[in-house]
């Protein structure tokens, strides 16, 4: 008896007896029997077992399998007594039918799985529909919020319109206020949309990602299960059919052989042959059958291994399915949590939007009140301005009357002088007539009377009459002659000889009478007088003509510039700037703006492109570097009107105006209760919170400083938002209202370069220069050759500004102090480049020799006086942006020398990024080629372009100052 059991999970437990080894019953294997056990609960796994036993009357086979309904074991007993071979074949065919039924059950199970997959897909679709519904809800809430904003906006516009109708006298200013309010509402709407999008975008993205992940996982699971089921089903069925067919064929062959053997035995017994021979044949056949049985058992072993593999795959598949179900449940839970969090976030956002709208309404109301107050103040100012204008008109009328009275007095004096000169002329005529009658035959001296003017024609012997006729020996200058001709009346031409004098047809002067003169003097000019209108019209036309000429000249200059020259960057300008420092330490003692405005034409003619003006703000120190009220531009250098006039004159000569702005520190106007000067006045009325907390002298309550401390004044905390906002507004006011084009930034070591970048990007200057002053390296009192650490600190600051600002090349200035004293080897570094900032970042290097601190009356670090010409020859022929000091240009007598070097720079096409190749740098001199068209030499080194083998082309000497410097230009 063979017992085969199947557990609840469908796994088959195969004892050793399944392969023909039965410990309790001895069975002589004679006929093969194929048995197959199939579980009704699991269709994914099928086991096949083969056993051969000797035909016996008492042999029984017991089949055990699990019941689908209650998982109990039932025994089926099959009696094998007296079964024939054909009945065995019929049994195998029945089992094939059972296999087909199992296959149909497997297909049914597959359909069930497909239905489950469809249900999962439907659940995913429902989740997607829920997500779309949630998105629609969010969009609806957004539209409602936008509608509320639009309603608030329309209500605000209506209120503004009503205020405009109430204050019709200030219509223009109210229109501006309305525009500001509309802009504010639009900005609020944009902010709300941005906030809403930012709040919902990541939630929607997370939900979509989770949904797509669940879809992908379910699809992968379905495909994997389907593939495994298909492979297992097809492989199992084909193997079953093939093995069954093979076993049936062998069984039939054995049966036929057994029949033949039986027939032979009968024939042998009938014939009387020896039975032993037949017995030997039967034993041989039995051995063959045992070999066949062993082969079948090996095949069963292989089938068992395959069954075990299928069991493992089925178990893995079931675990994966459970994991997929778990992930689906987790996805559903996360979706529920997501919906709940989305609902909470939407409620929170609604509350925030409501609070924001309330805040906006309050801000708008406060701003409206502030605007109305400002309007009232402006109205008072306008009234005061009108009164002042009336007073000015009254003063002008009074001055006009005084001027008329003075004119009348001058005319009366002129009349008296005219009478006196007439009397003298008549007396002279009478005397001359008498003398002529007495000396008619004398030809040495002839007097001609010509309408009151006496022309004396004398001989050459009389020096007295020669002096009277020819005038003084010194010739009159041309400028004086032009001025005399412009103001003097048209006198008759001078007679050269007697014949011309007698034949002259020139009429005498027709002078007006005294009554006519007084009638003209008494006549007051009227507003409608044709002469007055003609004068006004003539002045207006002349102004327009000059303005058009200047505009055409500027356009012509712009058309003639190269493309790279018109490209403006705050760190480099056009790349071809030549800056002029237009002041010194003592300039504040004079009305400097007016004096500088008179020099703009000369500066433009000499090739200067930009002028660096002194600090424009009100300052505790007269030089301007201790500013207090930033919006007060009435300084020691002049008034704000004079400053604007000076800038306009520069612009008319195509010169850029750079303002010297002090952003690191500011002097306070008031004391705190502790007696510390840390309260600022003016338009920017800051308090101690605008001062850095590590300033030891002024008790600041801001953040720590981002640079060095300037101890003479409160250091501004640029990390404060309101400070940066006010500074950017002030810089834009200087740019747009006053007319400055660029900045010179004072003491930039006091704050981070990142703030400088923010200020430059906000004000958009044409050019910006930072003063990063640092000490050079010295050893035993001598300047070190290697100044890389010094220029590295300057380059680091430029990097901090993002390259938006250039910086003074203090490294090059310090090296020139020593290099020009026969130490020219200091002008080249080990890489063959210049040793200053010019060698590392030439487009951001601003080269100079002196300024108001190092030179002038301070003289902190003056440049060697006897090396000035060499110094300017170096910086004006090398890359970078050169700066010319006022004292050198106008007070040191080298005006023309500097102009000549500027012209050489222009003709050589040198700009801030020009290439440089140094040929020689030793104790005797320095030789370098800059760009493609200029070569220069410093020192007494005996050199010219023809002696340099590596220098190609034809060169012409442009400047020759002997042992000081020489400049050649390419022909």
Steps between C-alpha positions, in 0.01 A plus 500: 500500500633844406372808689541848351389807705468863407512785753275807514732711286496242222858376543543122441677287763671218307616197703764256385230246421400707199799365314434127557672459843229389745619389843180326617406291194721298271388550149675335206491757222350338199262747337547882494234724646490869455325707769432869504370701791352845437385747763174675441598802708814612312527499119848644468683182608457146368695187615540176313607173653570160344516167678537146370396197698461132449143392422352353814151424616547674832663827370314826583579863430362773728477856369474788746423858403372815668141598478426849371219574736619392845869412446448143628673194362299230324627163390416339174575132470550350161500128474754373253406134516464334167550821298614448150740713304219666304328616814828669597502684170142609554597631845778706349259649248269591788786677668565693178139615513557609860809693385291677238247591768785633716619704204155649458498578872836671458359708220204586720739605776688712249177672407432562869845658534433718195175612660690590817746697287209681334363583843838644600506707184148624572609598852793691350263672258273594789799640690598701192146631475517601867830681430348683204202595715739633764693697236174647370410595857836673542457684170152607606639632829769682304239661276300603806813655655578682174140623483532633854823674405333649193208617714743656748687656211184647346386627840837661553484663156154638578629649824791654315270645238280654770809652661604636160161671462526652847849637435464618140757775556775235540386278216843414365641384833192296580533326164855403597372368832234299320764346275712410803202332666415304186860382476486395865181299442651330196810414700284356780307294247823371351635419845180314585515299179865417555438396862199288401691330219796432725269354768312264264762408243703269723182333636369427150839377386524263800153359433571450131827325581330267748218418256742433216709281733194298604393459136846386398524254791158349429574466130833334571338258747224411255743440216730292721215282632356454153836402357576252780156341472530468126851352511416257779176387336646449153813324626312272737235395251751427224720297735197307630378414151846400377582280801156342498528414134845354551388292800192369315713397203743314724217335692345380173837367383549315829149362483556372147831346605330338801229359271762365262686346796185338631422367157850356469469343842177333400651388175805368684291312751292369218809404301676347804804726482717566806349763736834612629584662172177691509559596861837648401337696224237629744768606746685684223183679410440576866846662522419713198174608662687593820735720291202668343348551845823660624495738206142592581600558865781737391250688288273519805790646698545771237125569503513525880777759483303701249196478727707632792616792287142576399399487869771755587402727213135479603591592858708797382218612274253481789734706721544760222124518461460557874768772483317662211176491695680653798645777280155566355360531853786734593436706189134526592589607855749756370235629262260544790769673704586717199135601460476584869824702496392674180171596662683635806750687282221650293326620816829640628565675169150647504563641846837638389340657192232660713761638740709620207198675347423664832861612528496635145181691571657650811816589309297660223302704750816612677666581171194698389519701821870557452442608139231745608733644762777525242259672261410755763866563571571530127210741467649717773836483328342598169331797660829602657669456163238719333550769760875477455457522123287810541766649722767413242294665223458808715874510563568462130266787419670716759842403360377579150389847608834558669675385186294740286588784734868409474467489122344843500784634711757344268324643197501844658872467571553386142311804376716733708814325371368528145449872535849541639658302216296692243626825638856368490452372145365833384791679662746260336334550162517874531865482597582266217319718249692802613830308483415374155429850370832616636706207369342418168835445327646275769488135396672355807178473701144477368194491725172361379172583669263208470175537693653553845785245453853626429726295276859610526727435206852602591846443360727232644727753670250598764492226771223680682260498208609146413402389848167679468426348157637145545414454868721339767790277402359191673251317283149443630429127571251327276255425779495869598459606140204266457340631818557866391352431159202332661412797723637803310293682235592496134749782459602617151806330356842642564648702216838399382598795283393857416334418166282231655407738780388775262310264269321310783124491475449376852224685675537639848345333802135586548469513875156528662399817668460536874119486482513178300738343752277592792190373323667160451612491862156582631337229287431193716502161325162331495413131498352522153782711362631357173862563596470316832321206340764487232775486761324222690436306183861540396626371838263201486609409146865531603450263794320246281774522239771435758307208648454344155869546422596325824256215435629453145857508626424233763329280241792542263741396774284198586484394135877522473558277806574132470232245610692397810536866600125556519444191715466626856572296814516649850836333558667626181285772343568508128847355558664817368429738786760758608395636840592845630488564876346846496596624849766497772500532879461881491238533226222561753641848573372631164178478302633183349210387285508822299878489458488138386215568257721755322762230436271239343571610142877473553466158664290364215740644241797330673336155484356459852174300502388516865539738796505386863318765706544558877245368755179696436318465834490720806792399723646567844843538335518751213665245268177294501618165640297525825145517355194571711182579302536303179223685316648843572737579211586855607864438591824695532560451130183684399123484495289228343416733210870556433558123517228438240643774281847344521365155408302647210815666368681166519223325313504770234869417443434121499661452842371254760449626856603263782371571850714432808255316729579409863294192596706359789426763766275797571507775764199528729307823563364424848609342825335207675390525868845361584668792327622293203473643148310215335169652382493613138292783356383615161294291263677179610432526873659179626566398858756282686362192323670626181844490668707181535509357851881459510567870445662585837412870501134539399297224677345351188223242523544343157684188390879460512698677229591312184830693464740731681386769745539870413537655847430866416126457424218248551544198273182414309355147529437398139340170603183691594235490227379856559857634480563334164164615370567862598853496352375357171232767485757772567735370229217488248408857594858611433494318165161611373438840657849645546664343193794296630615222265720287728643456850829519683438295816687621809652261761350177368701300755235589755224275357464190285531516123170312465317814614697702243375260232141554615537880494660499154235272353228722646644835379651369172795742470710532185817444704584423864836518682563370852768634733638186667801652676745252650868510597761342276756248620833636632807321633772683699359832381515407130214411268469124443521379141211256544179698552263215409330497845424872467345484155322176594306686770389761248400230249304318774297815563430538127387137494267570793328766287456248221724708275244782497758747636861573423757602765795736529823317416688607814747214442622655174533845661718364782719301262553802270637701794801267511512363144557836332823547700693263272324193640288427195524125571219557751258556209493133391390198704631141458224431246611790279202720589476838679535472876188693602128427473556592134682169453217284636178684416581799274140581408420567870828684583480881533858631492606834654804684635350738759166612639367742761627275784847403379584838342358852515552674838468175696793324336451166674675306221613741224631371171866595424481841334781432253335173385153632423552501124626140505211396725239645263685349201455160670132516604381681183658242268404186694168315543262595777317830553743790571418793733655848463532720810382862486819647650724324246289606203454869585761593762815299421558622145461160328161568341630457145713197591197314636292606199764359266498165684118488487521551123756217476262273695216590265702443183638172632148373572583424864208401724453335838537146361795557265763228490853570623833335422804608705830467312744647755479595869835556674697772676553696178147518370167348409361410153150369427258463209141586590231388262595466135602856416701652790847441645642703790831524684592637843849591621839543335499156340640523144221340300277553198258272311760413234719334766226260608491184288163387634333831418354504150371788290604857428501742795509878518606698805211708632637633833868543583593622848853363494600299806157544662278319250438442130189383315476338155185438293462242226485653154 
